[in-house]
PDB file of C-alpha atoms in Angstrom:
ATOM      1  CA  MET A   1      86.963  49.133 138.037  1.00  0.00           C
ATOM      2  CA  ASP A   2      85.922  51.877 140.449  1.00  0.00           C
ATOM      3  CA  PHE A   3      87.424  49.906 143.335  1.00  0.00           C
ATOM      4  CA  VAL A   4      90.638  49.483 141.338  1.00  0.00           C
ATOM      5  CA  TRP A   5      90.855  53.228 140.640  1.00  0.00           C
ATOM      6  CA  LEU A   6      90.137  53.953 144.302  1.00  0.00           C
ATOM      7  CA  LEU A   7      92.861  51.660 145.640  1.00  0.00           C
ATOM      8  CA  LEU A   8      95.392  52.692 142.996  1.00  0.00           C
ATOM      9  CA  GLY A   9      94.682  56.369 143.619  1.00  0.00           C
ATOM     10  CA  LEU A  10      94.974  55.857 147.372  1.00  0.00           C
ATOM     11  CA  ALA A  11      98.355  54.157 146.956  1.00  0.00           C
ATOM     12  CA  LEU A  12      99.616  56.992 144.745  1.00  0.00           C
ATOM     13  CA  LEU A  13      98.321  59.646 147.164  1.00  0.00           C
ATOM     14  CA  THR A  14      99.963  58.000 150.162  1.00  0.00           C
ATOM     15  CA  GLY A  15     103.250  57.338 148.405  1.00  0.00           C
ATOM     16  CA  GLY A  16     103.269  60.735 146.728  1.00  0.00           C
ATOM     17  CA  GLY A  17     102.656  62.624 149.956  1.00  0.00           C
ATOM     18  CA  ASP A  18     105.454  60.792 151.763  1.00  0.00           C
ATOM     19  CA  THR A  19     107.886  61.211 148.857  1.00  0.00           C
ATOM     20  CA  LEU A  20     107.080  64.907 148.507  1.00  0.00           C
ATOM     21  CA  VAL A  21     107.635  65.609 152.211  1.00  0.00           C
ATOM     22  CA  ARG A  22     110.921  63.703 152.357  1.00  0.00           C
ATOM     23  CA  GLY A  23     112.253  65.364 149.216  1.00  0.00           C
ATOM     24  CA  ALA A  24     111.177  68.839 150.335  1.00  0.00           C
ATOM     25  CA  VAL A  25     112.731  68.438 153.799  1.00  0.00           C
ATOM     26  CA  ALA A  26     115.985  67.229 152.211  1.00  0.00           C
ATOM     27  CA  LEU A  27     116.024  70.295 149.930  1.00  0.00           C
ATOM     28  CA  ALA A  28     115.238  72.593 152.849  1.00  0.00           C
ATOM     29  CA  THR A  29     118.127  71.097 154.832  1.00  0.00           C
ATOM     30  CA  ARG A  30     120.528  71.471 151.894  1.00  0.00           C
ATOM     31  CA  TRP A  31     119.497  75.109 151.368  1.00  0.00           C
ATOM     32  CA  GLY A  32     119.982  75.975 155.028  1.00  0.00           C
ATOM     33  CA  VAL A  33     116.324  76.245 156.033  1.00  0.00           C
ATOM     34  CA  SER A  34     116.100  75.758 159.785  1.00  0.00           C
ATOM     35  CA  PRO A  35     114.733  72.443 161.093  1.00  0.00           C
ATOM     36  CA  LEU A  36     112.214  74.543 163.014  1.00  0.00           C
ATOM     37  CA  LEU A  37     110.702  76.006 159.835  1.00  0.00           C
ATOM     38  CA  ALA A  38     110.969  72.695 157.965  1.00  0.00           C
ATOM     39  CA  GLY A  39     109.035  70.928 160.702  1.00  0.00           C
ATOM     40  CA  LEU A  40     106.428  73.657 161.057  1.00  0.00           C
ATOM     41  CA  VAL A  41     105.656  74.151 157.361  1.00  0.00           C
ATOM     42  CA  ILE A  42     106.909  71.220 155.297  1.00  0.00           C
ATOM     43  CA  VAL A  43     106.189  68.300 157.634  1.00  0.00           C
ATOM     44  CA  GLY A  44     103.340  69.818 159.602  1.00  0.00           C
ATOM     45  CA  PHE A  45     101.430  70.805 156.480  1.00  0.00           C
ATOM     46  CA  GLY A  46     102.980  68.393 153.999  1.00  0.00           C
ATOM     47  CA  THR A  47     101.069  65.452 155.424  1.00  0.00           C
ATOM     48  CA  SER A  48      97.913  67.296 154.334  1.00  0.00           C
ATOM     49  CA  SER A  49      99.026  67.370 150.685  1.00  0.00           C
ATOM     50  CA  PRO A  50      96.645  64.518 149.704  1.00  0.00           C
ATOM     51  CA  GLU A  51      93.705  66.473 151.163  1.00  0.00           C
ATOM     52  CA  LEU A  52      94.862  69.556 149.260  1.00  0.00           C
ATOM     53  CA  VAL A  53      95.106  67.985 145.807  1.00  0.00           C
ATOM     54  CA  VAL A  54      91.917  65.940 146.245  1.00  0.00           C
ATOM     55  CA  SER A  55      89.864  68.954 147.385  1.00  0.00           C
ATOM     56  CA  LEU A  56      91.286  71.095 144.578  1.00  0.00           C
ATOM     57  CA  GLN A  57      90.527  68.411 142.015  1.00  0.00           C
ATOM     58  CA  ALA A  58      87.016  67.976 143.418  1.00  0.00           C
ATOM     59  CA  ALA A  59      86.401  71.733 143.288  1.00  0.00           C
ATOM     60  CA  LEU A  60      87.595  71.912 139.674  1.00  0.00           C
ATOM     61  CA  GLU A  61      85.368  68.956 138.751  1.00  0.00           C
ATOM     62  CA  ASN A  62      82.366  70.759 140.280  1.00  0.00           C
ATOM     63  CA  THR A  63      81.863  68.322 143.161  1.00  0.00           C
ATOM     64  CA  PRO A  64      81.911  70.795 146.080  1.00  0.00           C
ATOM     65  CA  ASP A  65      80.378  68.344 148.551  1.00  0.00           C
ATOM     66  CA  ILE A  66      83.415  66.107 148.173  1.00  0.00           C
ATOM     67  CA  ALA A  67      85.844  69.044 148.412  1.00  0.00           C
ATOM     68  CA  LEU A  68      84.238  70.350 151.608  1.00  0.00           C
ATOM     69  CA  GLY A  69      83.384  66.927 153.019  1.00  0.00           C
ATOM     70  CA  ASN A  70      87.019  65.899 152.587  1.00  0.00           C
ATOM     71  CA  VAL A  71      88.265  68.780 154.753  1.00  0.00           C
ATOM     72  CA  ILE A  72      85.566  68.531 157.417  1.00  0.00           C
ATOM     73  CA  GLY A  73      85.715  64.733 157.491  1.00  0.00           C
ATOM     74  CA  SER A  74      89.527  64.707 157.653  1.00  0.00           C
ATOM     75  CA  ASN A  75      89.556  67.045 160.640  1.00  0.00           C
ATOM     76  CA  ILE A  76      87.019  64.870 162.423  1.00  0.00           C
ATOM     77  CA  ALA A  77      88.936  61.671 161.581  1.00  0.00           C
ATOM     78  CA  ASN A  78      92.274  63.201 162.591  1.00  0.00           C
ATOM     79  CA  ILE A  79      91.042  63.816 166.124  1.00  0.00           C
ATOM     80  CA  LEU A  80      88.521  61.080 166.827  1.00  0.00           C
ATOM     81  CA  LEU A  81      90.012  58.240 164.785  1.00  0.00           C
ATOM     82  CA  ILE A  82      93.768  58.877 164.558  1.00  0.00           C
ATOM     83  CA  LEU A  83      94.422  60.375 167.997  1.00  0.00           C
ATOM     84  CA  GLY A  84      91.925  57.909 169.442  1.00  0.00           C
ATOM     85  CA  LEU A  85      93.942  54.995 168.016  1.00  0.00           C
ATOM     86  CA  CYS A  86      97.293  56.541 168.951  1.00  0.00           C
ATOM     87  CA  GLY A  87      96.122  57.277 172.500  1.00  0.00           C
ATOM     88  CA  LEU A  88      95.146  53.644 172.985  1.00  0.00           C
ATOM     89  CA  VAL A  89      98.671  52.594 171.993  1.00  0.00           C
ATOM     90  CA  LEU A  90     100.387  55.169 174.205  1.00  0.00           C
ATOM     91  CA  PRO A  91      98.968  57.964 176.405  1.00  0.00           C
ATOM     92  CA  LEU A  92      99.672  61.224 174.563  1.00  0.00           C
ATOM     93  CA  THR A  93     101.373  64.019 176.443  1.00  0.00           C
ATOM     94  CA  VAL A  94     102.134  67.483 175.118  1.00  0.00           C
ATOM     95  CA  HIS A  95     103.818  70.524 176.656  1.00  0.00           C
ATOM     96  CA  THR A  96     101.380  73.141 177.921  1.00  0.00           C
ATOM     97  CA  ASN A  97     102.948  76.017 175.960  1.00  0.00           C
ATOM     98  CA  ALA A  98     102.840  74.136 172.655  1.00  0.00           C
ATOM     99  CA  LEU A  99      99.277  73.059 173.374  1.00  0.00           C
ATOM    100  CA  LYS A 100      98.120  76.560 174.215  1.00  0.00           C
ATOM    101  CA  ARG A 101      99.460  77.988 170.969  1.00  0.00           C
ATOM    102  CA  ASP A 102      98.738  75.302 168.380  1.00  0.00           C
ATOM    103  CA  GLY A 103      95.729  73.795 170.151  1.00  0.00           C
ATOM    104  CA  LEU A 104      94.023  77.129 170.630  1.00  0.00           C
ATOM    105  CA  ALA A 105      94.948  78.069 167.053  1.00  0.00           C
ATOM    106  CA  MET A 106      93.176  74.923 165.842  1.00  0.00           C
ATOM    107  CA  VAL A 107      90.039  75.761 167.820  1.00  0.00           C
ATOM    108  CA  ALA A 108      90.196  79.381 166.633  1.00  0.00           C
ATOM    109  CA  ALA A 109      90.573  78.243 163.009  1.00  0.00           C
ATOM    110  CA  THR A 110      87.569  75.932 163.431  1.00  0.00           C
ATOM    111  CA  VAL A 111      85.382  78.688 164.897  1.00  0.00           C
ATOM    112  CA  PHE A 112      86.608  81.104 162.215  1.00  0.00           C
ATOM    113  CA  ALA A 113      85.656  78.607 159.491  1.00  0.00           C
ATOM    114  CA  LEU A 114      82.190  78.086 160.970  1.00  0.00           C
ATOM    115  CA  LEU A 115      81.580  81.836 161.056  1.00  0.00           C
ATOM    116  CA  ILE A 116      82.610  82.247 157.428  1.00  0.00           C
ATOM    117  CA  MET A 117      80.590  79.224 156.283  1.00  0.00           C
ATOM    118  CA  ARG A 118      77.403  80.243 158.089  1.00  0.00           C
ATOM    119  CA  ASP A 119      75.942  81.833 154.935  1.00  0.00           C
ATOM    120  CA  GLY A 120      76.171  78.517 153.082  1.00  0.00           C
ATOM    121  CA  ALA A 121      78.929  79.324 150.595  1.00  0.00           C
ATOM    122  CA  LEU A 122      82.654  79.988 150.277  1.00  0.00           C
ATOM    123  CA  GLY A 123      83.702  82.546 147.678  1.00  0.00           C
ATOM    124  CA  PHE A 124      86.882  84.254 146.540  1.00  0.00           C
ATOM    125  CA  THR A 125      86.895  86.791 149.385  1.00  0.00           C
ATOM    126  CA  ASP A 126      86.358  84.034 151.945  1.00  0.00           C
ATOM    127  CA  GLY A 127      89.274  82.107 150.493  1.00  0.00           C
ATOM    128  CA  VAL A 128      91.557  85.131 150.736  1.00  0.00           C
ATOM    129  CA  MET A 129      90.532  85.602 154.387  1.00  0.00           C
ATOM    130  CA  PHE A 130      91.455  81.978 155.116  1.00  0.00           C
ATOM    131  CA  LEU A 131      94.860  82.377 153.478  1.00  0.00           C
ATOM    132  CA  VAL A 132      95.572  85.629 155.322  1.00  0.00           C
ATOM    133  CA  ALA A 133      94.692  83.917 158.609  1.00  0.00           C
ATOM    134  CA  LEU A 134      97.066  81.065 157.727  1.00  0.00           C
ATOM    135  CA  ALA A 135      99.868  83.533 156.970  1.00  0.00           C
ATOM    136  CA  VAL A 136      99.281  85.268 160.318  1.00  0.00           C
ATOM    137  CA  TYR A 137      99.493  81.921 162.136  1.00  0.00           C
ATOM    138  CA  LEU A 138     102.733  80.959 160.364  1.00  0.00           C
ATOM    139  CA  ILE A 139     104.395  84.316 161.053  1.00  0.00           C
ATOM    140  CA  TRP A 140     103.260  84.234 164.686  1.00  0.00           C
ATOM    141  CA  SER A 141     104.530  80.671 165.142  1.00  0.00           C
ATOM    142  CA  TYR A 142     107.879  81.294 163.500  1.00  0.00           C
ATOM    143  CA  ARG A 143     108.551  84.500 165.427  1.00  0.00           C
ATOM    144  CA  THR A 144     107.570  82.823 168.689  1.00  0.00           C
ATOM    145  CA  GLU A 145     109.982  79.977 168.106  1.00  0.00           C
ATOM    146  CA  ARG A 146     112.821  82.222 166.919  1.00  0.00           C
ATOM    147  CA  VAL A 147     112.552  84.192 170.163  1.00  0.00           C
ATOM    148  CA  ASP A 148     112.829  80.974 172.190  1.00  0.00           C
ATOM    149  CA  PRO A 149     114.623  78.414 169.975  1.00  0.00           C
ATOM    150  CA  LEU A 150     114.893  75.956 172.859  1.00  0.00           C
ATOM    151  CA  GLY A 151     111.237  76.229 173.869  1.00  0.00           C
ATOM    152  CA  PRO A 152     108.788  73.320 173.644  1.00  0.00           C
ATOM    153  CA  GLU A 153     107.107  74.642 170.489  1.00  0.00           C
ATOM    154  CA  ALA A 154     110.432  74.900 168.636  1.00  0.00           C
ATOM    155  CA  GLU A 155     111.604  71.495 169.858  1.00  0.00           C
ATOM    156  CA  LEU A 156     108.338  69.951 168.671  1.00  0.00           C
ATOM    157  CA  HIS A 157     108.744  71.187 165.103  1.00  0.00           C
ATOM    158  CA  LYS A 158     112.442  70.267 165.032  1.00  0.00           C
ATOM    159  CA  ALA A 159     111.452  66.741 166.052  1.00  0.00           C
ATOM    160  CA  GLU A 160     108.894  66.668 163.214  1.00  0.00           C
ATOM    161  CA  ALA A 161     111.617  67.536 160.699  1.00  0.00           C
ATOM    162  CA  ALA A 162     114.012  64.985 162.202  1.00  0.00           C
ATOM    163  CA  SER A 163     111.347  62.283 161.955  1.00  0.00           C
ATOM    164  CA  VAL A 164     111.591  62.279 158.133  1.00  0.00           C
ATOM    165  CA  THR A 165     115.299  63.129 157.770  1.00  0.00           C
ATOM    166  CA  HIS A 166     117.643  60.185 158.050  1.00  0.00           C
ATOM    167  CA  ARG A 167     120.802  60.993 156.095  1.00  0.00           C
ATOM    168  CA  PRO A 168     122.038  63.515 153.490  1.00  0.00           C
ATOM    169  CA  GLN A 169     121.168  62.697 149.889  1.00  0.00           C
ATOM    170  CA  ALA A 170     122.187  63.951 146.452  1.00  0.00           C
ATOM    171  CA  LEU A 171     120.591  67.140 145.151  1.00  0.00           C
ATOM    172  CA  TRP A 172     119.182  65.419 142.065  1.00  0.00           C
ATOM    173  CA  LEU A 173     117.515  62.785 144.233  1.00  0.00           C
ATOM    174  CA  SER A 174     115.897  65.405 146.485  1.00  0.00           C
ATOM    175  CA  VAL A 175     114.576  67.312 143.456  1.00  0.00           C
ATOM    176  CA  ALA A 176     113.362  64.099 141.817  1.00  0.00           C
ATOM    177  CA  MET A 177     111.561  63.039 145.011  1.00  0.00           C
ATOM    178  CA  THR A 178     109.877  66.433 145.374  1.00  0.00           C
ATOM    179  CA  LEU A 179     108.701  66.640 141.763  1.00  0.00           C
ATOM    180  CA  GLY A 180     107.888  62.948 141.578  1.00  0.00           C
ATOM    181  CA  GLY A 181     105.830  63.140 144.752  1.00  0.00           C
ATOM    182  CA  LEU A 182     103.869  66.059 143.312  1.00  0.00           C
ATOM    183  CA  VAL A 183     103.132  64.130 140.100  1.00  0.00           C
ATOM    184  CA  LEU A 184     102.029  61.080 142.088  1.00  0.00           C
ATOM    185  CA  LEU A 185      99.691  63.257 144.153  1.00  0.00           C
ATOM    186  CA  ILE A 186      98.051  64.817 141.090  1.00  0.00           C
ATOM    187  CA  VAL A 187      97.582  61.504 139.270  1.00  0.00           C
ATOM    188  CA  GLY A 188      96.491  59.783 142.476  1.00  0.00           C
ATOM    189  CA  ALA A 189      93.896  62.455 143.199  1.00  0.00           C
ATOM    190  CA  ARG A 190      92.271  62.018 139.790  1.00  0.00           C
ATOM    191  CA  LEU A 191      92.125  58.235 140.088  1.00  0.00           C
ATOM    192  CA  PHE A 192      90.989  58.331 143.716  1.00  0.00           C
ATOM    193  CA  LEU A 193      88.148  60.741 142.981  1.00  0.00           C
ATOM    194  CA  ARG A 194      87.113  58.764 139.913  1.00  0.00           C
ATOM    195  CA  GLY A 195      86.838  55.622 141.991  1.00  0.00           C
ATOM    196  CA  ALA A 196      85.170  57.297 144.998  1.00  0.00           C
ATOM    197  CA  VAL A 197      82.521  59.070 142.904  1.00  0.00           C
ATOM    198  CA  GLY A 198      81.873  55.905 140.908  1.00  0.00           C
ATOM    199  CA  ILE A 199      81.413  53.823 144.052  1.00  0.00           C
ATOM    200  CA  GLY A 200      79.120  56.467 145.519  1.00  0.00           C
ATOM    201  CA  GLU A 201      76.951  56.482 142.408  1.00  0.00           C
ATOM    202  CA  TRP A 202      76.863  52.673 142.332  1.00  0.00           C
ATOM    203  CA  LEU A 203      75.772  52.465 145.994  1.00  0.00           C
ATOM    204  CA  GLY A 204      73.495  55.508 145.780  1.00  0.00           C
ATOM    205  CA  ILE A 205      75.447  57.380 148.462  1.00  0.00           C
ATOM    206  CA  PRO A 206      75.395  61.211 148.395  1.00  0.00           C
ATOM    207  CA  GLU A 207      78.673  62.916 147.511  1.00  0.00           C
ATOM    208  CA  ALA A 208      78.815  64.608 150.924  1.00  0.00           C
ATOM    209  CA  LEU A 209      78.922  61.241 152.690  1.00  0.00           C
ATOM    210  CA  ILE A 210      81.573  59.968 150.286  1.00  0.00           C
ATOM    211  CA  GLY A 211      83.683  63.034 151.059  1.00  0.00           C
ATOM    212  CA  LEU A 212      83.168  62.738 154.817  1.00  0.00           C
ATOM    213  CA  THR A 213      84.081  59.058 155.042  1.00  0.00           C
ATOM    214  CA  LEU A 214      85.825  57.291 152.181  1.00  0.00           C
ATOM    215  CA  VAL A 215      87.689  60.321 150.813  1.00  0.00           C
ATOM    216  CA  ALA A 216      88.426  61.886 154.219  1.00  0.00           C
ATOM    217  CA  VAL A 217      89.840  58.727 155.775  1.00  0.00           C
ATOM    218  CA  GLY A 218      91.796  57.882 152.630  1.00  0.00           C
ATOM    219  CA  THR A 219      93.508  61.262 152.452  1.00  0.00           C
ATOM    220  CA  SER A 220      94.221  61.163 156.218  1.00  0.00           C
ATOM    221  CA  LEU A 221      96.428  58.074 155.915  1.00  0.00           C
ATOM    222  CA  PRO A 222      99.683  60.143 155.892  1.00  0.00           C
ATOM    223  CA  GLU A 223      98.674  61.734 159.206  1.00  0.00           C
ATOM    224  CA  LEU A 224      97.859  58.278 160.559  1.00  0.00           C
ATOM    225  CA  ALA A 225     101.241  56.914 159.466  1.00  0.00           C
ATOM    226  CA  VAL A 226     103.241  59.852 160.867  1.00  0.00           C
ATOM    227  CA  SER A 227     101.344  59.842 164.163  1.00  0.00           C
ATOM    228  CA  LEU A 228     101.557  56.075 164.686  1.00  0.00           C
ATOM    229  CA  ILE A 229     105.284  56.052 163.895  1.00  0.00           C
ATOM    230  CA  ALA A 230     105.799  58.911 166.363  1.00  0.00           C
ATOM    231  CA  VAL A 231     103.871  57.021 169.042  1.00  0.00           C
ATOM    232  CA  LEU A 232     105.877  53.818 168.460  1.00  0.00           C
ATOM    233  CA  ARG A 233     109.022  55.930 168.864  1.00  0.00           C
ATOM    234  CA  ARG A 234     107.477  57.314 172.070  1.00  0.00           C
ATOM    235  CA  GLN A 235     107.309  60.839 170.584  1.00  0.00           C
ATOM    236  CA  ALA A 236     103.742  61.554 171.653  1.00  0.00           C
ATOM    237  CA  ASP A 237     104.149  65.309 171.269  1.00  0.00           C
ATOM    238  CA  VAL A 238     105.015  64.864 167.575  1.00  0.00           C
ATOM    239  CA  ALA A 239     101.853  62.800 167.053  1.00  0.00           C
ATOM    240  CA  VAL A 240      99.660  65.489 168.640  1.00  0.00           C
ATOM    241  CA  GLY A 241     101.510  68.353 166.957  1.00  0.00           C
ATOM    242  CA  ASN A 242     101.134  66.726 163.539  1.00  0.00           C
ATOM    243  CA  ILE A 243      97.358  66.487 163.939  1.00  0.00           C
ATOM    244  CA  LEU A 244      96.984  70.036 165.242  1.00  0.00           C
ATOM    245  CA  GLY A 245      99.048  71.429 162.365  1.00  0.00           C
ATOM    246  CA  SER A 246      97.210  69.321 159.807  1.00  0.00           C
ATOM    247  CA  ASN A 247      93.791  70.475 161.015  1.00  0.00           C
ATOM    248  CA  ILE A 248      94.843  74.123 160.904  1.00  0.00           C
ATOM    249  CA  PHE A 249      96.151  73.752 157.355  1.00  0.00           C
ATOM    250  CA  ASN A 250      93.085  71.799 156.226  1.00  0.00           C
ATOM    251  CA  LEU A 251      90.789  74.649 157.241  1.00  0.00           C
ATOM    252  CA  LEU A 252      92.835  77.732 156.440  1.00  0.00           C
ATOM    253  CA  GLY A 253      95.021  76.459 153.607  1.00  0.00           C
ATOM    254  CA  ILE A 254      92.951  73.916 151.709  1.00  0.00           C
ATOM    255  CA  LEU A 255      89.603  75.681 152.024  1.00  0.00           C
ATOM    256  CA  GLY A 256      91.370  78.958 151.267  1.00  0.00           C
ATOM    257  CA  VAL A 257      93.015  77.790 148.047  1.00  0.00           C
ATOM    258  CA  SER A 258      89.934  75.845 146.923  1.00  0.00           C
ATOM    259  CA  ALA A 259      87.573  78.799 147.474  1.00  0.00           C
ATOM    260  CA  VAL A 260      89.902  81.194 145.649  1.00  0.00           C
ATOM    261  CA  ILE A 261      89.981  78.904 142.610  1.00  0.00           C
ATOM    262  CA  GLN A 262      86.327  77.814 142.625  1.00  0.00           C
ATOM    263  CA  PRO A 263      83.337  79.047 144.724  1.00  0.00           C
ATOM    264  CA  LEU A 264      82.073  76.264 146.992  1.00  0.00           C
ATOM    265  CA  PRO A 265      78.400  76.058 148.050  1.00  0.00           C
ATOM    266  CA  LEU A 266      77.842  74.541 151.479  1.00  0.00           C
ATOM    267  CA  ALA A 267      74.490  72.936 152.161  1.00  0.00           C
ATOM    268  CA  GLY A 268      72.715  69.901 153.552  1.00  0.00           C
ATOM    269  CA  ARG A 269      74.238  67.870 156.337  1.00  0.00           C
ATOM    270  CA  LEU A 270      77.656  69.539 156.024  1.00  0.00           C
ATOM    271  CA  LEU A 271      76.112  72.805 157.182  1.00  0.00           C
ATOM    272  CA  ALA A 272      73.575  71.347 159.616  1.00  0.00           C
ATOM    273  CA  ILE A 273      75.557  68.537 161.256  1.00  0.00           C
ATOM    274  CA  ASP A 274      79.136  67.827 160.268  1.00  0.00           C
ATOM    275  CA  GLN A 275      80.728  71.219 160.815  1.00  0.00           C
ATOM    276  CA  TRP A 276      79.384  71.122 164.379  1.00  0.00           C
ATOM    277  CA  VAL A 277      80.795  67.627 164.900  1.00  0.00           C
ATOM    278  CA  MET A 278      84.159  69.012 163.757  1.00  0.00           C
ATOM    279  CA  LEU A 279      83.939  71.783 166.364  1.00  0.00           C
ATOM    280  CA  ALA A 280      82.835  69.362 169.091  1.00  0.00           C
ATOM    281  CA  ALA A 281      85.790  67.071 168.334  1.00  0.00           C
ATOM    282  CA  ALA A 282      88.245  69.986 168.554  1.00  0.00           C
ATOM    283  CA  LEU A 283      86.785  71.169 171.863  1.00  0.00           C
ATOM    284  CA  ALA A 284      86.743  67.643 173.308  1.00  0.00           C
ATOM    285  CA  LEU A 285      90.416  67.127 172.441  1.00  0.00           C
ATOM    286  CA  MET A 286      91.402  70.443 174.011  1.00  0.00           C
ATOM    287  CA  ALA A 287      89.375  69.675 177.135  1.00  0.00           C
ATOM    288  CA  PHE A 288      91.112  66.304 177.561  1.00  0.00           C
ATOM    289  CA  LEU A 289      94.597  67.698 176.940  1.00  0.00           C
ATOM    290  CA  LEU A 290      94.244  70.822 179.082  1.00  0.00           C
ATOM    291  CA  THR A 291      92.707  69.126 182.114  1.00  0.00           C
ATOM    292  CA  GLY A 292      95.218  66.314 182.492  1.00  0.00           C
ATOM    293  CA  LYS A 293      98.062  67.609 180.278  1.00  0.00           C
ATOM    294  CA  ARG A 294      97.706  64.323 178.388  1.00  0.00           C
ATOM    295  CA  LEU A 295      95.288  62.127 176.483  1.00  0.00           C
ATOM    296  CA  ASN A 296      95.013  58.905 178.487  1.00  0.00           C
ATOM    297  CA  ARG A 297      93.699  55.594 177.214  1.00  0.00           C
ATOM    298  CA  VAL A 298      90.199  56.114 178.602  1.00  0.00           C
ATOM    299  CA  GLU A 299      89.898  59.504 176.894  1.00  0.00           C
ATOM    300  CA  ALA A 300      91.341  58.066 173.675  1.00  0.00           C
ATOM    301  CA  GLY A 301      88.707  55.350 173.854  1.00  0.00           C
ATOM    302  CA  VAL A 302      86.015  58.013 174.203  1.00  0.00           C
ATOM    303  CA  LEU A 303      87.303  59.768 171.062  1.00  0.00           C
ATOM    304  CA  LEU A 304      87.407  56.535 169.094  1.00  0.00           C
ATOM    305  CA  ALA A 305      83.931  55.533 170.282  1.00  0.00           C
ATOM    306  CA  GLY A 306      82.714  58.963 169.226  1.00  0.00           C
ATOM    307  CA  TYR A 307      83.969  58.317 165.696  1.00  0.00           C
ATOM    308  CA  VAL A 308      82.254  54.930 165.577  1.00  0.00           C
ATOM    309  CA  VAL A 309      78.969  56.525 166.694  1.00  0.00           C
ATOM    310  CA  TYR A 310      79.374  59.372 164.195  1.00  0.00           C
ATOM    311  CA  VAL A 311      79.936  57.013 161.263  1.00  0.00           C
ATOM    312  CA  GLY A 312      77.191  54.715 162.520  1.00  0.00           C
ATOM    313  CA  PHE A 313      74.621  57.507 162.450  1.00  0.00           C
ATOM    314  CA  MET A 314      75.529  58.177 158.815  1.00  0.00           C
ATOM    315  CA  ALA A 315      74.372  54.700 157.909  1.00  0.00           C
ATOM    316  CA  VAL A 316      70.970  55.197 159.578  1.00  0.00           C
TER     317      VAL A 316
END
């Protein structure tokens, strides 16, 4: 039954995240929220909603290794696996200005997280610091794009909002989609964690590895879907922007909220290995994008091979 709970929970998480984002963007459009802000906040961070509810649920159920492994593993998978796959389909280009702001913000958030986690625990104060840093990033981004509404950063987030908005819909339907998506996420998180923990116990796999692999990849499926769809539509900048925004929110938002609600001890391989892999992946992506202003197929292959090696070493 653990496999059944896992697959059912995964389906609910994926469907709930997509439904929540579409309903929230429709409400934002109806209430006059700019496409710029809708793309930056609702779409950019909304695809991380499965990671958020799963990590919160894991923290409340006193399984911190899964909560932390989910965030760290998702950030690694977003770059090495998702952008690696997308870059093989289509070389990924991104405007230099957008890359400098959001890309450097992602690296800064990663370094900031490593500095805070160096003592082996995340407490209430640490969580507040994460959330304050997230608020600073959002204010900085919004003010930057309001000053230059036709700039590449603003156009990127408008394209993200447009990617999930197809036609106007009734108010009741938008509200129902938003609330229904939230319910699906909560129920899906409980079932998904029940199945993942059960499978881990059955196979004798530590919770940290379950969080880094099975849970992380499962909760990253919305990012994979959004990025692949963007690539097939030849909107490479949306694919890259979605991953950068997701990784920033995973670190500052999800770890922030989780640590405020429940202290999270950080130990073992998460502290000794995986957080450094997360940093290396972020730096490698920035190096590829800054040097050639794109992620070509060879570089995408390197990222994907890196993920295969990383997962392979877990099994040793």
